[in-house]
Every structure is written in C-alpha cells, then in structure tokens.
Amino acid sequence: MGLLSEGSPLSWEETKDLADHVRRHGIKQFINLYHRLKSRTGDVLKWGDEVEYIIVKFDHDNKIARASLRATDILPVLNEKEQNDPENVKSLWRPEYGAYMIEGTPGKPYGGLLAHYNVVEANMKLRREEVQQLLQPGEALMSLTSFPRLGCPNFTDPPSTVTPAEGTTRSLFFPDECIYPGHPRFKTLSRNIRLRRGEKVAMNLPIFKDSKTPSPYVEKFPQAPVGQPEATSAAQPDHVYMDAMGFGMGCCCLQLTFQACNIDEARTLYDQLTPLCPIMLALTAASPIHRGHLTDVDCRWNVISGSVDCRTKEERGLEPLKNNKFVIPKSRYDSIDSYLSEQGEKYNDVPLIYDQAIYDELRKADIDHLLAQHIAHLFIRDSVSLFSEKVNQNDEEDTDHFENIQSTNWQTMRFKPPPPNSSIGWRVEFRPCEVQITDFENAAIVCFVVLLTRVILSYRINLIIPISKVDENMKNAQKKDAVKTQKFWFRKDITTFSSPPACTACCQSSPDAKTDSSDCYTLMTVDEIINGKAGEFPGLIPLINSYLSGMDVDADTHCSIQQYLKLIQRRASGQLLTLAGWMRGFVRNHEDYKQDSLVSDRVNYDLLMELNAIQTGEKACPELLGRSLQSRTQESIPTAVRKAAGEYT
Amino acid sequence: MLHSVSDKAKTIHIETGNMLNMNNIMLKVWQSPVDELVECLKIVAKESPDPPPALDDGLLKIGPLKNNSELANSFDVEDKKDLKINVKVFVTKTDKESLLNAVNGALSSLATDTIDSLVLACPETMTEKSLSCLQELWRVLEDFVDSKKIISVGLSNIDTQLFISLYNWAKVKPSIVQVNLATCCVVPPALQEFSKQNDVQLNTTSDPADILPKDSMKQVIEPQLPFSLVWIFRYQVQVKCRGVLASKGYVVCCQRSL
C-alpha cells in the first residue's frame, strides 16, 4: 500500500513539524525527476497485477473461521526466495496493512504480446500454491475483499484484544495486534492519521434492514472506556459503525499497473480509465458484509476512504478554518479530482484545491498547468509517516519525499513517474476493483482492463466525462446491487476525430463542438456500457472483440480471453451474480441467519468454507461463475509465439 | 456504388485506406468481417468521382479517401522497425499470377520493402487433394521470402492434412496456421498436435473463407460492369510490443473479364 521505506519512524509531533519540509523537498524532487524523464519515450507495454489475500483459519470443531495473524511467519519465507533468486522467481510478496494479509504480484511484469494475457491466471495460481505450502492445517489463503467478521469479538487466531483507551488505534473493535507488526509504516500511519484528525476515524455504513432488524438499529458498545463519550459518539443509528484504519486498509483489492510508451500516453490512459473506475467497482462488488453485519452497500470503497481520513474538523468544514489552510472535500483515499490530458481539461469541473505558491513553483519550473495542478493538489496533504533516516535527502537524485505524499494519496487512478535509476517508464495504476474469489475471475478483470487500454489507444476513442459525474457514479457504484439497479453517466459519443465525408452527414456536429456539449454523455446501465446498446453505444466488449479480430491471437489465448470476456459480459448483464450479490444471498438463505442483518460465527464459517471450496474448484458455483467457463491458461508463452516475436521480446 | 468505368480500365483497385480513422466503421459492431469490408468499400465507392479517371496503364485506382490516406497512425514510433506489417491475401483463382500480383500490390500500396508476415487464405475450392495446386502458390511466396520481401509466411482456412503435406514438402516452412473458431476452442486435434510439435503458431481468425461474396460485391460495383474479383489483401500494422493497432485496411482487385 505504498512506499515501504525502512527506518525509525518519527513521532507525530516531529512528523507534523516536518510537514512543510517534506512538501518543499517533495516538490523539488518532482521538478527534477520530471525534467530528467519527461522526454523518455519508446517504452513497450509492460503490466502487472496485484492481488491481496487474507489468511483464514478454520476451526472445524467449533465451526468458526478467523483471520490468521500469521503474515509475519509466512512473508519472510516467501521473501527469502526472492532474495536468493530475484531474476527467476515467479512471484513477489509484500506485507499489507493487516497482520492476516499478504500481497502477491508476478515475478516479472507481463509484456505486450497477446499471449501474455494467457499467463496471468496461471501465475495467479502459482502464487496461491506457493503460499499454500506454508499454511498450517485448517488455514486457507483467500482473495477476499473484506473478512466478513472483521472487528467482531474473537475474530483472530491467535486471539487478540482491543485496547480502546490506549495504543495505536484505540478502536472498540480492531485490536492493534491485527496491524502488520513486521514493518513500522502501518502502525505509524494509523497513529498519525488519528492524531492528525484529532479523533478516531469513523465510518458509518447503512445497515441492510432485513425483516427482523431492529428499527432504529442502535448498537451498545460495552467495551467503550468509561468516561470517554467520544469513543462512541460518532456511531450513527441504523448504521454499522467502524472506528479503525484496519476496517479499510485491512481490506484486499485487485490492482493493476501498466507502463505507457511515454508521459503523454500515460496521461491519456489515466484520463480515459477514470470513467471506468466506478463501473469496474460496481462490476467487481464483493464486500456486502462489514463487522459482522449485512450492509446496504456492496463495496469496500467508502470504508477505506473513511479509514484513512486524516482531515481535521476544520478541513472537513465542520469548524471554521483556524489552524488549517483549506477545507478539503475528500479523504486522501478517494476518486481522482482532475484529468491530466488536454482532451480531459475541459471536463475538470470540480474546484481543485491547492496551494498557489506550490502551483506557481511548478509552473515556473516549466511544468504545464494540468500536471502542475495535479501535483499541487496531491501536496495539500501532510506526510503521515516519516522516518528519521529519510528526513534529509538529495533532491537531485532522491524522490522519497515526493513518493511520501504521492503514495499516501490513495486514489482510483495513480499517475506514476519512473522510479529513479531504473529501466521503468511512465506508468498508470488502476485501483478501484474489488478482488474476486477465484484466479479465473481476477484474471478476467485484469485482462479486460488491459485490453481496453489497447482499444483506447488503437481506436483513439474518448471515454471522458466531467469529473463531477464520475464522483456521482462512484457513490452509486457502491450501492447494493448497483449493476442491476443503478444507471451511470457514460460517454455515448466516443469518437475523437473527423469521419470521412460520407458519415459526417449522420453526425450532428463537428467533433470540436460536440465535446463541449452535455449530450455527449448519458445515463447507462453497466450492461449497456459493457455489452452495448443498439443504435446508441457499441459496448466495451464488442469494441475489444473488434480490436482482437485485427490482431494475431494464438488459439489458446483466444479461448481464454473469450472466456474472460464472457464472464464480464454475464456479470454486467446480471445473468451472473456479483460476488457481493452471491454472498448476500448465501447469508440470507442460511438456516442460522435470523433475518436480523447479523452474520454469526456459524454463517461466517459456512460462507468462507463454501467460498474456499469454490476457489479450489471442489464446488461449482454456476450462479457466480457460469456453467462452463474455463480458460486455457498456461504458465509460459508458447515457443512458436515467442519465436515469431523474435528479437523484440 | 461504382456505376461506370472508362473503357481503358483493365484493372480496378479499391483501397479502403486506414479504417481505424473511420469512426463509423470501427465503432460499429459488425456481425462478420464481410459486413465491415462491404460497408467500407461502399463508402469509398460512393465518395469517388463517377466515372473515375483511368490511368494510362489500364489501372483504375479508387480510394483511399482523402483524409484517410496516411498509412499508419503515428504512435511516436521512432522508425518503421517498431511496426509489424501483417498481410493476409485472399485469392479467387489459384493461378500464380494473381498471387504474385497481390503480393506486389501489397508491397507497393504499403510502400514497404518488407512484409513481416503474410498469410494466404486458401480458396474454398481447395481440398485435401489440392496439394500440387497449393505447392505452385507456395513457391511464389517462397520466392518472396528468399528475396527478403516477406519474413514469415502462413496459411489460413486449410484442411489439416493438406497443411501437414505442404509443411513437409515446403522449403520455407509455414510458421503460422490460422483456424476459424466460430465456436470457441474447438481446434482440430491433429492440427493442434502438429503445430505444437513444429512450433507453428496456431492462430485464430474470424474471417470466413469467402471474405467478399459475389452478392456483396454487387453493392460495390455495378453488376453489369464486366469486372470480376481476383484478389483481396488486408493489412494490419501493429506497434511491436505495445499491442496497439496502427493501421488496418483492405485493397480489392477486380479485372475486366475477357
């Protein structure tokens, strides 16, 4: 979840005092790296996925599933392989926020051949198998967006206890022991976010009102420290209250990063994929249960957003500005606020907050308006984690201060400059997706998004809509059953350049004129966006198929891609359930469920056992995965394809 | 539709130009490559002067449209080496001359010295027993490979046994075989096995054997005109290692019937 600098963390007071120091040098570092790397070009397509996992411990005797706090045992073993043979390992492993989490990525990025789409799933399988070998009896590795009973009594193995009156988080639900202890970053962030905010974080998700759910639903918190009303005062009736960073950053995501050929292509892809973020969030919805309650939302997004919301009351607009500079509308984890390409400029319709002096400094250093305001906007945030060894840096070479702020702006998209002294180019990271239970689904989502980037570049289509409309979509995307019930703003006229004369007659206006008008976008269902709407919108999958028909695809890759696209098509049309929809149904139909929104230990155990059986293939789940969908994924690129690609791979 | 041509015209080339620049073509959902091609040819024919001026050598060129003549979209490609030019040739007759003409036509239309890969779509008339006929065509392609004008060659829409026989006979081995997977994932097992053992790329295609049926051609050229289809080639220009298409188009050749 960001830069993992090693060292000794400074106290919050020290970090706070150095906020401007980090900002000042971070900006200088960005200016230097920008001028060093702005003309870098000719980079090939390389890309990779990141899958996060939860280690689950099944207590079969008592029928309880718990989060197993064993990442600290498992990670060193996984990392040892990498240290011994960094060039040849098939996977890389990193810690994540939760002491029950790990993050896996492919050992090397995938490349620009179509055949690379066919190795993704096999690599994901290998990763699982690698961890599998290190698990103890009763343990399972699950790519589960959120552990359903996270924060419920006794949800960890070994048991852990909350310390509401002291410690890092002071949560009523999420013990400090659940924060990954192997790296100081995670506890430091948790503490500093709470201290900067001036109180615990607070997330309230609307509860799913079932037939026997009390109304209003009001929880009592006997564990709250006596005489500290603020420990529970943020809890709202009819909501599931959460009060720790772990509820958000302790969730798993599916992310992907791809390298662009140069900075301009990176800007284009950053902008073009932005409107897709809410759509992919709705389509991958996988977390209807939070802290043991069925909620009225299907996604993790707002939970994470709230879980790292370090804004003070002044910054949240609850008190007049006195000690802070700005009222800031969003958490540092949220949807992006501005486009970066010229094409996107006129759709930047949300007021962008930034320090004029920082913006001016960037402009003076010959950085264009769009990039300058983007960077200046990221830099309204303070550092929330600083290490004593990293305070003084060489701004000509180092980029730690820049990365410090950049990597704690957790947004739907991330625009990533090349790291210093590396062969890596300008990159874009796509971050909204919830992780799915099977490798097949995760591979499908990853391949779909990367294929779409190729369509965008090949056909030069334009998907951009106003930022305010993307924000609106983000809200709706998280609602229960959003795929089936919500409509989303989406661009219907995706053409970008003038057409041959024969068809100009059928277009109402010239491309320049129409981009300014609001009728270039409209409300569509996810089904219409993905599968098309006759006469109005071609659909993203038909466009991908059109692109594929123009490429050389080997038969196995073709088959796998078609299976992946079918999954996406059917999820979008509602023919197959989202994981969130499936989980909700499983809980509501469970004999131990009492129609009161509560997910008991027993229901949780059966749910996770069932999901694990689906993931391993022991059980079929046609309502989630279809009846016959199966890829032909392979561990490596076929020799014939490699030979044909010849010298350029 | 092309209604009339000068008596001097012996051959007609209809060039689509880069279809990626034709939004109305690329952003539509086509049932098959045939529909896409016909629609595109209709647009080109419609926009051409009627009758079009014939050239002295008897070649009548129609298209590409003016704003569509640039071969490949620019993708900050530093030089042509970063592009991969793929051509697929469809012939209606199995004579050497037609194929020779088509390949030379491709080299000159694409203004290139080399084609990275060329796939020959076998005419529907070819069966298991057409080996000698196919060998004759294959020799034409081998000559182009020998003179380094084509790097690799392949075959499409071919009977498995015929492919294996040709492979075993050929001096320059086919490195690609394309199969039409109308229903996904069903590759003839013998072909799968053979291509795996010999490192032949087994690729998929959505092209039917007859990419431009006579009935469709009637929508492009007035059926009364004494011209018939001889060959078609499609080119696809990709940016290497980036999975990006830079250009896609067709050239259709018709000859005056004798």
mmCIF file with all atom_site columns, C-alpha atoms in Angstrom, chain A residues 41 43-45 112 261-262 265 454 457-461 494-503 538 542-543 546-547 549-556 558-559 562-563 566 632 639-641 643-644 647-649, chain B residues 20-24 26-29 36 43 46-47 65 67-68 73 75-76 78 84 86 117 175 178-179 181 184-187 192 195 199-204 206 234 236 238 240-246 248:
data_model
loop_
_atom_site.group_PDB
_atom_site.id
_atom_site.type_symbol
_atom_site.label_atom_id
_atom_site.label_alt_id
_atom_site.label_comp_id
_atom_site.label_asym_id
_atom_site.label_entity_id
_atom_site.label_seq_id
_atom_site.pdbx_PDB_ins_code
_atom_site.Cartn_x
_atom_site.Cartn_y
_atom_site.Cartn_z
_atom_site.occupancy
_atom_site.B_iso_or_equiv
_atom_site.pdbx_formal_charge
_atom_site.auth_seq_id
_atom_site.auth_comp_id
_atom_site.auth_asym_id
_atom_site.auth_atom_id
_atom_site.pdbx_PDB_model_num
ATOM 1   C CA . THR A 1 41  ? 9.791   7.582   -24.835 1.00 0.00 ? 41  THR A CA 1
ATOM 2   C CA . ASP A 1 43  ? 8.725   2.181   -23.683 1.00 0.00 ? 43  ASP A CA 1
ATOM 3   C CA . VAL A 1 44  ? 6.912   -1.042  -24.515 1.00 0.00 ? 44  VAL A CA 1
ATOM 4   C CA . LEU A 1 45  ? 3.776   -2.310  -22.841 1.00 0.00 ? 45  LEU A CA 1
ATOM 5   C CA . GLY A 1 112 ? 2.982   -6.569  -24.921 1.00 0.00 ? 112 GLY A CA 1
ATOM 6   C CA . CYS A 1 261 ? 5.221   4.410   -24.044 1.00 0.00 ? 261 CYS A CA 1
ATOM 7   C CA . ASN A 1 262 ? 5.741   7.965   -22.809 1.00 0.00 ? 262 ASN A CA 1
ATOM 8   C CA . GLU A 1 265 ? 0.254   8.151   -23.320 1.00 0.00 ? 265 GLU A CA 1
ATOM 9   C CA . ARG A 1 454 ? -5.244  -1.223  -26.154 1.00 0.00 ? 454 ARG A CA 1
ATOM 10  C CA . LEU A 1 457 ? -5.040  3.615   -27.947 1.00 0.00 ? 457 LEU A CA 1
ATOM 11  C CA . SER A 1 458 ? -5.709  1.782   -31.221 1.00 0.00 ? 458 SER A CA 1
ATOM 12  C CA . TYR A 1 459 ? -9.079  3.350   -31.972 1.00 0.00 ? 459 TYR A CA 1
ATOM 13  C CA . ARG A 1 460 ? -8.300  6.599   -30.205 1.00 0.00 ? 460 ARG A CA 1
ATOM 14  C CA . ILE A 1 461 ? -11.695 6.619   -28.561 1.00 0.00 ? 461 ILE A CA 1
ATOM 15  C CA . ILE A 1 494 ? -16.736 8.157   -28.076 1.00 0.00 ? 494 ILE A CA 1
ATOM 16  C CA . THR A 1 495 ? -15.399 9.183   -31.486 1.00 0.00 ? 495 THR A CA 1
ATOM 17  C CA . THR A 1 496 ? -12.490 11.565  -31.494 1.00 0.00 ? 496 THR A CA 1
ATOM 18  C CA . PHE A 1 497 ? -11.609 12.610  -34.978 1.00 0.00 ? 497 PHE A CA 1
ATOM 19  C CA . SER A 1 498 ? -13.441 13.698  -38.055 1.00 0.00 ? 498 SER A CA 1
ATOM 20  C CA . SER A 1 499 ? -15.017 10.952  -40.046 1.00 0.00 ? 499 SER A CA 1
ATOM 21  C CA . PRO A 1 500 ? -14.932 10.525  -43.787 1.00 0.00 ? 500 PRO A CA 1
ATOM 22  C CA . PRO A 1 501 ? -17.384 12.791  -45.593 1.00 0.00 ? 501 PRO A CA 1
ATOM 23  C CA . ALA A 1 502 ? -19.954 10.079  -46.135 1.00 0.00 ? 502 ALA A CA 1
ATOM 24  C CA . CYS A 1 503 ? -20.697 9.864   -42.480 1.00 0.00 ? 503 CYS A CA 1
ATOM 25  C CA . PRO A 1 538 ? -21.222 -0.075  -29.256 1.00 0.00 ? 538 PRO A CA 1
ATOM 26  C CA . PRO A 1 542 ? -17.764 -5.568  -28.757 1.00 0.00 ? 542 PRO A CA 1
ATOM 27  C CA . LEU A 1 543 ? -15.015 -2.976  -29.189 1.00 0.00 ? 543 LEU A CA 1
ATOM 28  C CA . SER A 1 546 ? -13.282 -5.818  -32.914 1.00 0.00 ? 546 SER A CA 1
ATOM 29  C CA . TYR A 1 547 ? -9.739  -4.964  -31.822 1.00 0.00 ? 547 TYR A CA 1
ATOM 30  C CA . SER A 1 549 ? -10.078 -9.501  -34.795 1.00 0.00 ? 549 SER A CA 1
ATOM 31  C CA . GLY A 1 550 ? -7.339  -7.215  -36.046 1.00 0.00 ? 550 GLY A CA 1
ATOM 32  C CA . MET A 1 551 ? -4.590  -8.893  -34.053 1.00 0.00 ? 551 MET A CA 1
ATOM 33  C CA . ASP A 1 552 ? -2.857  -12.257 -34.291 1.00 0.00 ? 552 ASP A CA 1
ATOM 34  C CA . VAL A 1 553 ? -4.052  -14.331 -31.389 1.00 0.00 ? 553 VAL A CA 1
ATOM 35  C CA . ASP A 1 554 ? -2.976  -17.875 -30.733 1.00 0.00 ? 554 ASP A CA 1
ATOM 36  C CA . ALA A 1 555 ? -5.857  -20.277 -30.261 1.00 0.00 ? 555 ALA A CA 1
ATOM 37  C CA . ASP A 1 556 ? -5.352  -20.914 -26.539 1.00 0.00 ? 556 ASP A CA 1
ATOM 38  C CA . HIS A 1 558 ? -8.119  -16.535 -27.880 1.00 0.00 ? 558 HIS A CA 1
ATOM 39  C CA . CYS A 1 559 ? -10.078 -19.142 -26.000 1.00 0.00 ? 559 CYS A CA 1
ATOM 40  C CA . GLN A 1 562 ? -13.241 -15.213 -24.828 1.00 0.00 ? 562 GLN A CA 1
ATOM 41  C CA . GLN A 1 563 ? -13.993 -16.990 -21.557 1.00 0.00 ? 563 GLN A CA 1
ATOM 42  C CA . LYS A 1 566 ? -17.987 -13.918 -21.286 1.00 0.00 ? 566 LYS A CA 1
ATOM 43  C CA . ARG A 1 632 ? -6.758  -22.414 -21.226 1.00 0.00 ? 632 ARG A CA 1
ATOM 44  C CA . THR A 1 639 ? 7.611   -21.293 -28.236 1.00 0.00 ? 639 THR A CA 1
ATOM 45  C CA . ALA A 1 640 ? 6.157   -20.539 -31.662 1.00 0.00 ? 640 ALA A CA 1
ATOM 46  C CA . VAL A 1 641 ? 4.752   -17.236 -30.450 1.00 0.00 ? 641 VAL A CA 1
ATOM 47  C CA . LYS A 1 643 ? 9.979   -17.177 -31.834 1.00 0.00 ? 643 LYS A CA 1
ATOM 48  C CA . ALA A 1 644 ? 7.696   -15.122 -34.022 1.00 0.00 ? 644 ALA A CA 1
ATOM 49  C CA . GLU A 1 647 ? 14.185  -10.112 -31.146 1.00 0.00 ? 647 GLU A CA 1
ATOM 50  C CA . TYR A 1 648 ? 11.670  -7.713  -29.709 1.00 0.00 ? 648 TYR A CA 1
ATOM 51  C CA . THR A 1 649 ? 10.543  -9.510  -26.604 1.00 0.00 ? 649 THR A CA 1
ATOM 52  C CA . LEU B 2 20  ? -9.055  2.914   -37.911 1.00 0.00 ? 20  LEU B CA 1
ATOM 53  C CA . ASN B 2 21  ? -9.669  6.501   -38.932 1.00 0.00 ? 21  ASN B CA 1
ATOM 54  C CA . MET B 2 22  ? -13.214 5.740   -39.999 1.00 0.00 ? 22  MET B CA 1
ATOM 55  C CA . ASN B 2 23  ? -15.202 6.048   -36.801 1.00 0.00 ? 23  ASN B CA 1
ATOM 56  C CA . ASN B 2 24  ? -18.399 4.931   -38.441 1.00 0.00 ? 24  ASN B CA 1
ATOM 57  C CA . MET B 2 26  ? -14.583 0.929   -36.370 1.00 0.00 ? 26  MET B CA 1
ATOM 58  C CA . LEU B 2 27  ? -17.113 1.813   -33.697 1.00 0.00 ? 27  LEU B CA 1
ATOM 59  C CA . LYS B 2 28  ? -19.900 -0.251  -35.150 1.00 0.00 ? 28  LYS B CA 1
ATOM 60  C CA . VAL B 2 29  ? -20.498 -3.809  -34.141 1.00 0.00 ? 29  VAL B CA 1
ATOM 61  C CA . GLU B 2 36  ? -17.306 -4.442  -42.246 1.00 0.00 ? 36  GLU B CA 1
ATOM 62  C CA . ILE B 2 43  ? -18.298 4.386   -48.629 1.00 0.00 ? 43  ILE B CA 1
ATOM 63  C CA . LYS B 2 46  ? -19.662 6.433   -53.101 1.00 0.00 ? 46  LYS B CA 1
ATOM 64  C CA . GLU B 2 47  ? -17.119 9.166   -52.466 1.00 0.00 ? 47  GLU B CA 1
ATOM 65  C CA . LEU B 2 65  ? -10.487 8.753   -49.087 1.00 0.00 ? 65  LEU B CA 1
ATOM 66  C CA . ASN B 2 67  ? -8.413  12.324  -45.087 1.00 0.00 ? 67  ASN B CA 1
ATOM 67  C CA . ASN B 2 68  ? -7.610  8.685   -44.777 1.00 0.00 ? 68  ASN B CA 1
ATOM 68  C CA . ASN B 2 73  ? -1.400  6.452   -37.329 1.00 0.00 ? 73  ASN B CA 1
ATOM 69  C CA . PHE B 2 75  ? 2.269   6.408   -32.274 1.00 0.00 ? 75  PHE B CA 1
ATOM 70  C CA . ASP B 2 76  ? 5.512   8.144   -31.512 1.00 0.00 ? 76  ASP B CA 1
ATOM 71  C CA . GLU B 2 78  ? 10.679  6.267   -33.922 1.00 0.00 ? 78  GLU B CA 1
ATOM 72  C CA . LYS B 2 84  ? 4.906   -5.009  -37.666 1.00 0.00 ? 84  LYS B CA 1
ATOM 73  C CA . ASN B 2 86  ? 0.857   -8.266  -41.372 1.00 0.00 ? 86  ASN B CA 1
ATOM 74  C CA . SER B 2 117 ? 4.066   -11.821 -42.034 1.00 0.00 ? 117 SER B CA 1
ATOM 75  C CA . SER B 2 175 ? 5.157   -20.577 -39.450 1.00 0.00 ? 175 SER B CA 1
ATOM 76  C CA . GLN B 2 178 ? -4.994  -19.749 -38.893 1.00 0.00 ? 178 GLN B CA 1
ATOM 77  C CA . VAL B 2 179 ? -8.196  -21.512 -37.996 1.00 0.00 ? 179 VAL B CA 1
ATOM 78  C CA . LEU B 2 181 ? -13.047 -20.565 -34.494 1.00 0.00 ? 181 LEU B CA 1
ATOM 79  C CA . CYS B 2 184 ? -14.549 -21.050 -29.477 1.00 0.00 ? 184 CYS B CA 1
ATOM 80  C CA . CYS B 2 185 ? -11.922 -23.524 -28.501 1.00 0.00 ? 185 CYS B CA 1
ATOM 81  C CA . VAL B 2 186 ? -12.510 -26.379 -30.940 1.00 0.00 ? 186 VAL B CA 1
ATOM 82  C CA . VAL B 2 187 ? -9.259  -26.796 -32.827 1.00 0.00 ? 187 VAL B CA 1
ATOM 83  C CA . GLN B 2 192 ? -3.080  -28.696 -32.657 1.00 0.00 ? 192 GLN B CA 1
ATOM 84  C CA . SER B 2 195 ? 1.614   -27.152 -34.835 1.00 0.00 ? 195 SER B CA 1
ATOM 85  C CA . ASP B 2 199 ? 6.472   -24.612 -33.396 1.00 0.00 ? 199 ASP B CA 1
ATOM 86  C CA . VAL B 2 200 ? 3.895   -23.343 -35.826 1.00 0.00 ? 200 VAL B CA 1
ATOM 87  C CA . GLN B 2 201 ? 1.758   -20.528 -34.471 1.00 0.00 ? 201 GLN B CA 1
ATOM 88  C CA . LEU B 2 202 ? -1.798  -21.724 -34.306 1.00 0.00 ? 202 LEU B CA 1
ATOM 89  C CA . ASN B 2 203 ? -3.793  -18.524 -34.548 1.00 0.00 ? 203 ASN B CA 1
ATOM 90  C CA . THR B 2 204 ? -7.445  -17.770 -34.713 1.00 0.00 ? 204 THR B CA 1
ATOM 91  C CA . SER B 2 206 ? -12.844 -14.631 -37.708 1.00 0.00 ? 206 SER B CA 1
ATOM 92  C CA . ARG B 2 234 ? -5.902  -6.969  -45.827 1.00 0.00 ? 234 ARG B CA 1
ATOM 93  C CA . GLN B 2 236 ? -2.757  -4.754  -40.268 1.00 0.00 ? 236 GLN B CA 1
ATOM 94  C CA . GLN B 2 238 ? 0.819   -3.134  -35.237 1.00 0.00 ? 238 GLN B CA 1
ATOM 95  C CA . LYS B 2 240 ? 5.526   -4.045  -31.745 1.00 0.00 ? 240 LYS B CA 1
ATOM 96  C CA . CYS B 2 241 ? 5.390   -4.933  -28.067 1.00 0.00 ? 241 CYS B CA 1
ATOM 97  C CA . ARG B 2 242 ? 2.679   -2.457  -27.322 1.00 0.00 ? 242 ARG B CA 1
ATOM 98  C CA . GLY B 2 243 ? -0.358  -4.340  -28.514 1.00 0.00 ? 243 GLY B CA 1
ATOM 99  C CA . VAL B 2 244 ? -1.529  -1.280  -30.392 1.00 0.00 ? 244 VAL B CA 1
ATOM 100 C CA . LEU B 2 245 ? -3.007  -1.331  -33.880 1.00 0.00 ? 245 LEU B CA 1
ATOM 101 C CA . ALA B 2 246 ? -1.691  1.491   -36.039 1.00 0.00 ? 246 ALA B CA 1
ATOM 102 C CA . LYS B 2 248 ? -5.899  -1.698  -40.843 1.00 0.00 ? 248 LYS B CA 1
#
